[in-house]
Amino acid sequence: MKTSIVLLLSLISQYSDVSCVEFIDCGSVDGKVTSIVVQDCGVSDDYCPLHIGKTASIDMKFTANVDSNKATVILTGIIPGIGPIQYLTEDGCSGKYNLKCPIKKGSQNEMKFDMQVPPVPGDMKIGILVELVDSNG
């Protein structure tokens, strides 16, 4: 299963915003993202305030379409004019992400993660690509 989503972030020097209800599924076949919630953000909010240097807590729910004994979490920042910068690659089954492994086909799953909001100069919009890769890649 390679479940990929993009969260769009708008970052400014001391303060930033993140869309809390909109996300783009990048063509997931082996899983379907059903919701994404950003801490301290209401469902009707267009943007969530995030402070640079602080931690953003994100909760993603998805339905698995395949069985998998493992899951790898990959976070990549997509910065205009620079391109993709990989933020982390970690074992999603380590307990850090609240995933219950093995993942079973048809199961409802929840992945939680914290992301340090990076310092960026000026007014900039960036994307965050979140990938969950199964044991078959």
PDB file of C-alpha atoms in Angstrom:
ATOM      1  CA  MET A   1       0.000   0.000   0.000  1.00  0.00           C
ATOM      2  CA  LYS A   2       1.377   3.378  -0.875  1.00  0.00           C
ATOM      3  CA  THR A   3      -1.025   5.904   0.557  1.00  0.00           C
ATOM      4  CA  SER A   4       0.088   9.399  -0.341  1.00  0.00           C
ATOM      5  CA  ILE A   5      -1.519  12.685   0.589  1.00  0.00           C
ATOM      6  CA  VAL A   6      -0.452  16.275   0.344  1.00  0.00           C
ATOM      7  CA  LEU A   7      -1.175  18.857   3.031  1.00  0.00           C
ATOM      8  CA  LEU A   8      -0.728  22.407   1.824  1.00  0.00           C
ATOM      9  CA  LEU A   9       1.032  24.706   4.270  1.00  0.00           C
ATOM     10  CA  SER A  10       1.397  28.444   4.115  1.00  0.00           C
ATOM     11  CA  LEU A  11       4.351  29.568   6.226  1.00  0.00           C
ATOM     12  CA  ILE A  12       5.431  33.066   7.187  1.00  0.00           C
ATOM     13  CA  SER A  13       8.291  34.276   9.370  1.00  0.00           C
ATOM     14  CA  GLN A  14       6.754  34.013  12.846  1.00  0.00           C
ATOM     15  CA  TYR A  15       3.344  32.569  12.117  1.00  0.00           C
ATOM     16  CA  SER A  16       1.933  30.046   9.690  1.00  0.00           C
ATOM     17  CA  ASP A  17      -1.324  28.499   8.518  1.00  0.00           C
ATOM     18  CA  VAL A  18      -2.248  24.975   7.426  1.00  0.00           C
ATOM     19  CA  SER A  19      -5.369  23.859   5.620  1.00  0.00           C
ATOM     20  CA  CYS A  20      -7.143  21.551   8.046  1.00  0.00           C
ATOM     21  CA  VAL A  21      -9.878  20.076   5.904  1.00  0.00           C
ATOM     22  CA  GLU A  22      -8.498  19.934   2.370  1.00  0.00           C
ATOM     23  CA  PHE A  23      -6.052  17.320   1.164  1.00  0.00           C
ATOM     24  CA  ILE A  24      -5.143  15.784  -2.162  1.00  0.00           C
ATOM     25  CA  ASP A  25      -4.912  12.021  -2.560  1.00  0.00           C
ATOM     26  CA  CYS A  26      -2.017  11.431  -4.956  1.00  0.00           C
ATOM     27  CA  GLY A  27      -3.460   8.268  -6.495  1.00  0.00           C
ATOM     28  CA  SER A  28      -3.565   5.795  -3.616  1.00  0.00           C
ATOM     29  CA  VAL A  29      -4.680   2.343  -4.748  1.00  0.00           C
ATOM     30  CA  ASP A  30      -3.994   0.132  -1.717  1.00  0.00           C
ATOM     31  CA  GLY A  31      -5.650   2.446   0.813  1.00  0.00           C
ATOM     32  CA  LYS A  32      -8.079   5.356   1.023  1.00  0.00           C
ATOM     33  CA  VAL A  33      -7.568   8.386   3.241  1.00  0.00           C
ATOM     34  CA  THR A  34     -10.904   9.227   4.886  1.00  0.00           C
ATOM     35  CA  SER A  35      -9.981  12.241   7.028  1.00  0.00           C
ATOM     36  CA  ILE A  36      -7.172  14.478   8.202  1.00  0.00           C
ATOM     37  CA  VAL A  37      -7.384  16.586  11.346  1.00  0.00           C
ATOM     38  CA  VAL A  38      -4.848  19.141  12.520  1.00  0.00           C
ATOM     39  CA  GLN A  39      -4.779  19.838  16.278  1.00  0.00           C
ATOM     40  CA  ASP A  40      -6.448  23.079  17.417  1.00  0.00           C
ATOM     41  CA  CYS A  41      -8.295  23.426  14.141  1.00  0.00           C
ATOM     42  CA  GLY A  42     -12.045  23.375  13.731  1.00  0.00           C
ATOM     43  CA  VAL A  43     -13.770  21.622  10.848  1.00  0.00           C
ATOM     44  CA  SER A  44     -15.128  24.939   9.536  1.00  0.00           C
ATOM     45  CA  ASP A  45     -11.760  26.751   9.761  1.00  0.00           C
ATOM     46  CA  ASP A  46     -10.133  27.589   6.433  1.00  0.00           C
ATOM     47  CA  TYR A  47      -6.675  27.647   8.024  1.00  0.00           C
ATOM     48  CA  CYS A  48      -5.114  26.600  11.306  1.00  0.00           C
ATOM     49  CA  PRO A  49      -2.582  28.814  13.052  1.00  0.00           C
ATOM     50  CA  LEU A  50       0.804  27.134  13.532  1.00  0.00           C
ATOM     51  CA  HIS A  51       3.832  28.781  15.038  1.00  0.00           C
ATOM     52  CA  ILE A  52       7.203  28.276  13.398  1.00  0.00           C
ATOM     53  CA  GLY A  53       9.453  26.188  15.616  1.00  0.00           C
ATOM     54  CA  LYS A  54       6.456  24.585  17.372  1.00  0.00           C
ATOM     55  CA  THR A  55       4.972  21.139  16.796  1.00  0.00           C
ATOM     56  CA  ALA A  56       1.936  20.465  14.587  1.00  0.00           C
ATOM     57  CA  SER A  57      -0.086  17.365  15.531  1.00  0.00           C
ATOM     58  CA  ILE A  58      -1.808  15.651  12.618  1.00  0.00           C
ATOM     59  CA  ASP A  59      -4.271  12.744  12.730  1.00  0.00           C
ATOM     60  CA  MET A  60      -4.955  10.797   9.517  1.00  0.00           C
ATOM     61  CA  LYS A  61      -7.601   8.081   9.169  1.00  0.00           C
ATOM     62  CA  PHE A  62      -7.597   5.610   6.303  1.00  0.00           C
ATOM     63  CA  THR A  63      -9.048   2.317   5.117  1.00  0.00           C
ATOM     64  CA  ALA A  64      -6.561  -0.363   4.023  1.00  0.00           C
ATOM     65  CA  ASN A  65      -7.281  -2.193   0.776  1.00  0.00           C
ATOM     66  CA  VAL A  66      -4.483  -4.778   1.291  1.00  0.00           C
ATOM     67  CA  ASP A  67      -2.877  -6.735   4.112  1.00  0.00           C
ATOM     68  CA  SER A  68       0.552  -5.517   5.231  1.00  0.00           C
ATOM     69  CA  ASN A  69       2.957  -6.685   7.920  1.00  0.00           C
ATOM     70  CA  LYS A  70       4.803  -3.373   7.971  1.00  0.00           C
ATOM     71  CA  ALA A  71       4.353   0.292   7.106  1.00  0.00           C
ATOM     72  CA  THR A  72       6.972   2.935   6.388  1.00  0.00           C
ATOM     73  CA  VAL A  73       6.100   6.591   7.005  1.00  0.00           C
ATOM     74  CA  ILE A  74       7.761   9.091   4.665  1.00  0.00           C
ATOM     75  CA  LEU A  75       7.284  12.869   5.078  1.00  0.00           C
ATOM     76  CA  THR A  76       8.564  15.177   2.345  1.00  0.00           C
ATOM     77  CA  GLY A  77       8.368  18.979   2.165  1.00  0.00           C
ATOM     78  CA  ILE A  78       7.668  20.438  -1.274  1.00  0.00           C
ATOM     79  CA  ILE A  79       9.143  23.945  -1.332  1.00  0.00           C
ATOM     80  CA  PRO A  80       8.515  26.253  -4.332  1.00  0.00           C
ATOM     81  CA  GLY A  81      11.718  27.067  -6.202  1.00  0.00           C
ATOM     82  CA  ILE A  82      13.653  24.403  -4.294  1.00  0.00           C
ATOM     83  CA  GLY A  83      11.670  21.205  -4.802  1.00  0.00           C
ATOM     84  CA  PRO A  84      11.110  18.199  -2.547  1.00  0.00           C
ATOM     85  CA  ILE A  85      13.123  17.822   0.658  1.00  0.00           C
ATOM     86  CA  GLN A  86      12.689  14.577   2.585  1.00  0.00           C
ATOM     87  CA  TYR A  87      11.813  15.309   6.208  1.00  0.00           C
ATOM     88  CA  LEU A  88      11.823  11.759   7.590  1.00  0.00           C
ATOM     89  CA  THR A  89      11.533   8.052   6.796  1.00  0.00           C
ATOM     90  CA  GLU A  90      10.576   5.839   9.736  1.00  0.00           C
ATOM     91  CA  ASP A  91       8.986   2.542  10.688  1.00  0.00           C
ATOM     92  CA  GLY A  92       5.274   3.257  11.022  1.00  0.00           C
ATOM     93  CA  CYS A  93       4.745   0.146  13.160  1.00  0.00           C
ATOM     94  CA  SER A  94       7.183   1.232  15.889  1.00  0.00           C
ATOM     95  CA  GLY A  95       4.348   2.581  18.044  1.00  0.00           C
ATOM     96  CA  LYS A  96       5.290   6.213  17.424  1.00  0.00           C
ATOM     97  CA  TYR A  97       2.498   6.723  14.863  1.00  0.00           C
ATOM     98  CA  ASN A  98      -0.350   4.909  16.638  1.00  0.00           C
ATOM     99  CA  LEU A  99      -0.607   2.378  13.778  1.00  0.00           C
ATOM    100  CA  LYS A 100      -1.685  -1.119  14.723  1.00  0.00           C
ATOM    101  CA  CYS A 101       0.355  -3.634  12.728  1.00  0.00           C
ATOM    102  CA  PRO A 102      -0.099  -5.912  10.938  1.00  0.00           C
ATOM    103  CA  ILE A 103      -2.572  -3.872   8.891  1.00  0.00           C
ATOM    104  CA  LYS A 104      -5.513  -5.914   7.613  1.00  0.00           C
ATOM    105  CA  LYS A 105      -7.418  -5.432   4.360  1.00  0.00           C
ATOM    106  CA  GLY A 106     -10.706  -3.592   4.982  1.00  0.00           C
ATOM    107  CA  SER A 107      -9.607  -2.286   8.379  1.00  0.00           C
ATOM    108  CA  GLN A 108     -10.137   1.287   9.508  1.00  0.00           C
ATOM    109  CA  ASN A 109      -6.795   2.717  10.667  1.00  0.00           C
ATOM    110  CA  GLU A 110      -5.494   5.850  12.301  1.00  0.00           C
ATOM    111  CA  MET A 111      -2.033   7.354  12.032  1.00  0.00           C
ATOM    112  CA  LYS A 112      -0.980  10.208  14.296  1.00  0.00           C
ATOM    113  CA  PHE A 113       2.214  12.173  13.949  1.00  0.00           C
ATOM    114  CA  ASP A 114       3.852  15.350  15.138  1.00  0.00           C
ATOM    115  CA  MET A 115       5.753  17.585  12.758  1.00  0.00           C
ATOM    116  CA  GLN A 116       8.095  20.383  13.754  1.00  0.00           C
ATOM    117  CA  VAL A 117       7.023  23.520  11.851  1.00  0.00           C
ATOM    118  CA  PRO A 118      10.216  24.592  10.055  1.00  0.00           C
ATOM    119  CA  PRO A 119      11.504  28.170   9.998  1.00  0.00           C
ATOM    120  CA  VAL A 120      11.173  29.742   6.562  1.00  0.00           C
ATOM    121  CA  PRO A 121      11.896  33.267   5.389  1.00  0.00           C
ATOM    122  CA  GLY A 122       9.082  35.521   4.202  1.00  0.00           C
ATOM    123  CA  ASP A 123       5.622  34.523   3.010  1.00  0.00           C
ATOM    124  CA  MET A 124       5.843  31.053   1.478  1.00  0.00           C
ATOM    125  CA  LYS A 125       3.433  28.257   0.627  1.00  0.00           C
ATOM    126  CA  ILE A 126       4.784  24.728   0.918  1.00  0.00           C
ATOM    127  CA  GLY A 127       3.269  21.291   0.577  1.00  0.00           C
ATOM    128  CA  ILE A 128       3.840  18.296   2.802  1.00  0.00           C
ATOM    129  CA  LEU A 129       3.718  14.895   1.117  1.00  0.00           C
ATOM    130  CA  VAL A 130       2.786  12.111   3.561  1.00  0.00           C
ATOM    131  CA  GLU A 131       3.379   8.559   2.333  1.00  0.00           C
ATOM    132  CA  LEU A 132       2.576   5.267   4.030  1.00  0.00           C
ATOM    133  CA  VAL A 133       4.294   2.409   2.183  1.00  0.00           C
ATOM    134  CA  ASP A 134       3.318  -1.231   2.811  1.00  0.00           C
ATOM    135  CA  SER A 135       5.505  -4.353   2.913  1.00  0.00           C
ATOM    136  CA  ASN A 136       5.142  -4.754  -0.880  1.00  0.00           C
ATOM    137  CA  GLY A 137       6.401  -1.214  -1.550  1.00  0.00           C
TER     138      GLY A 137
END
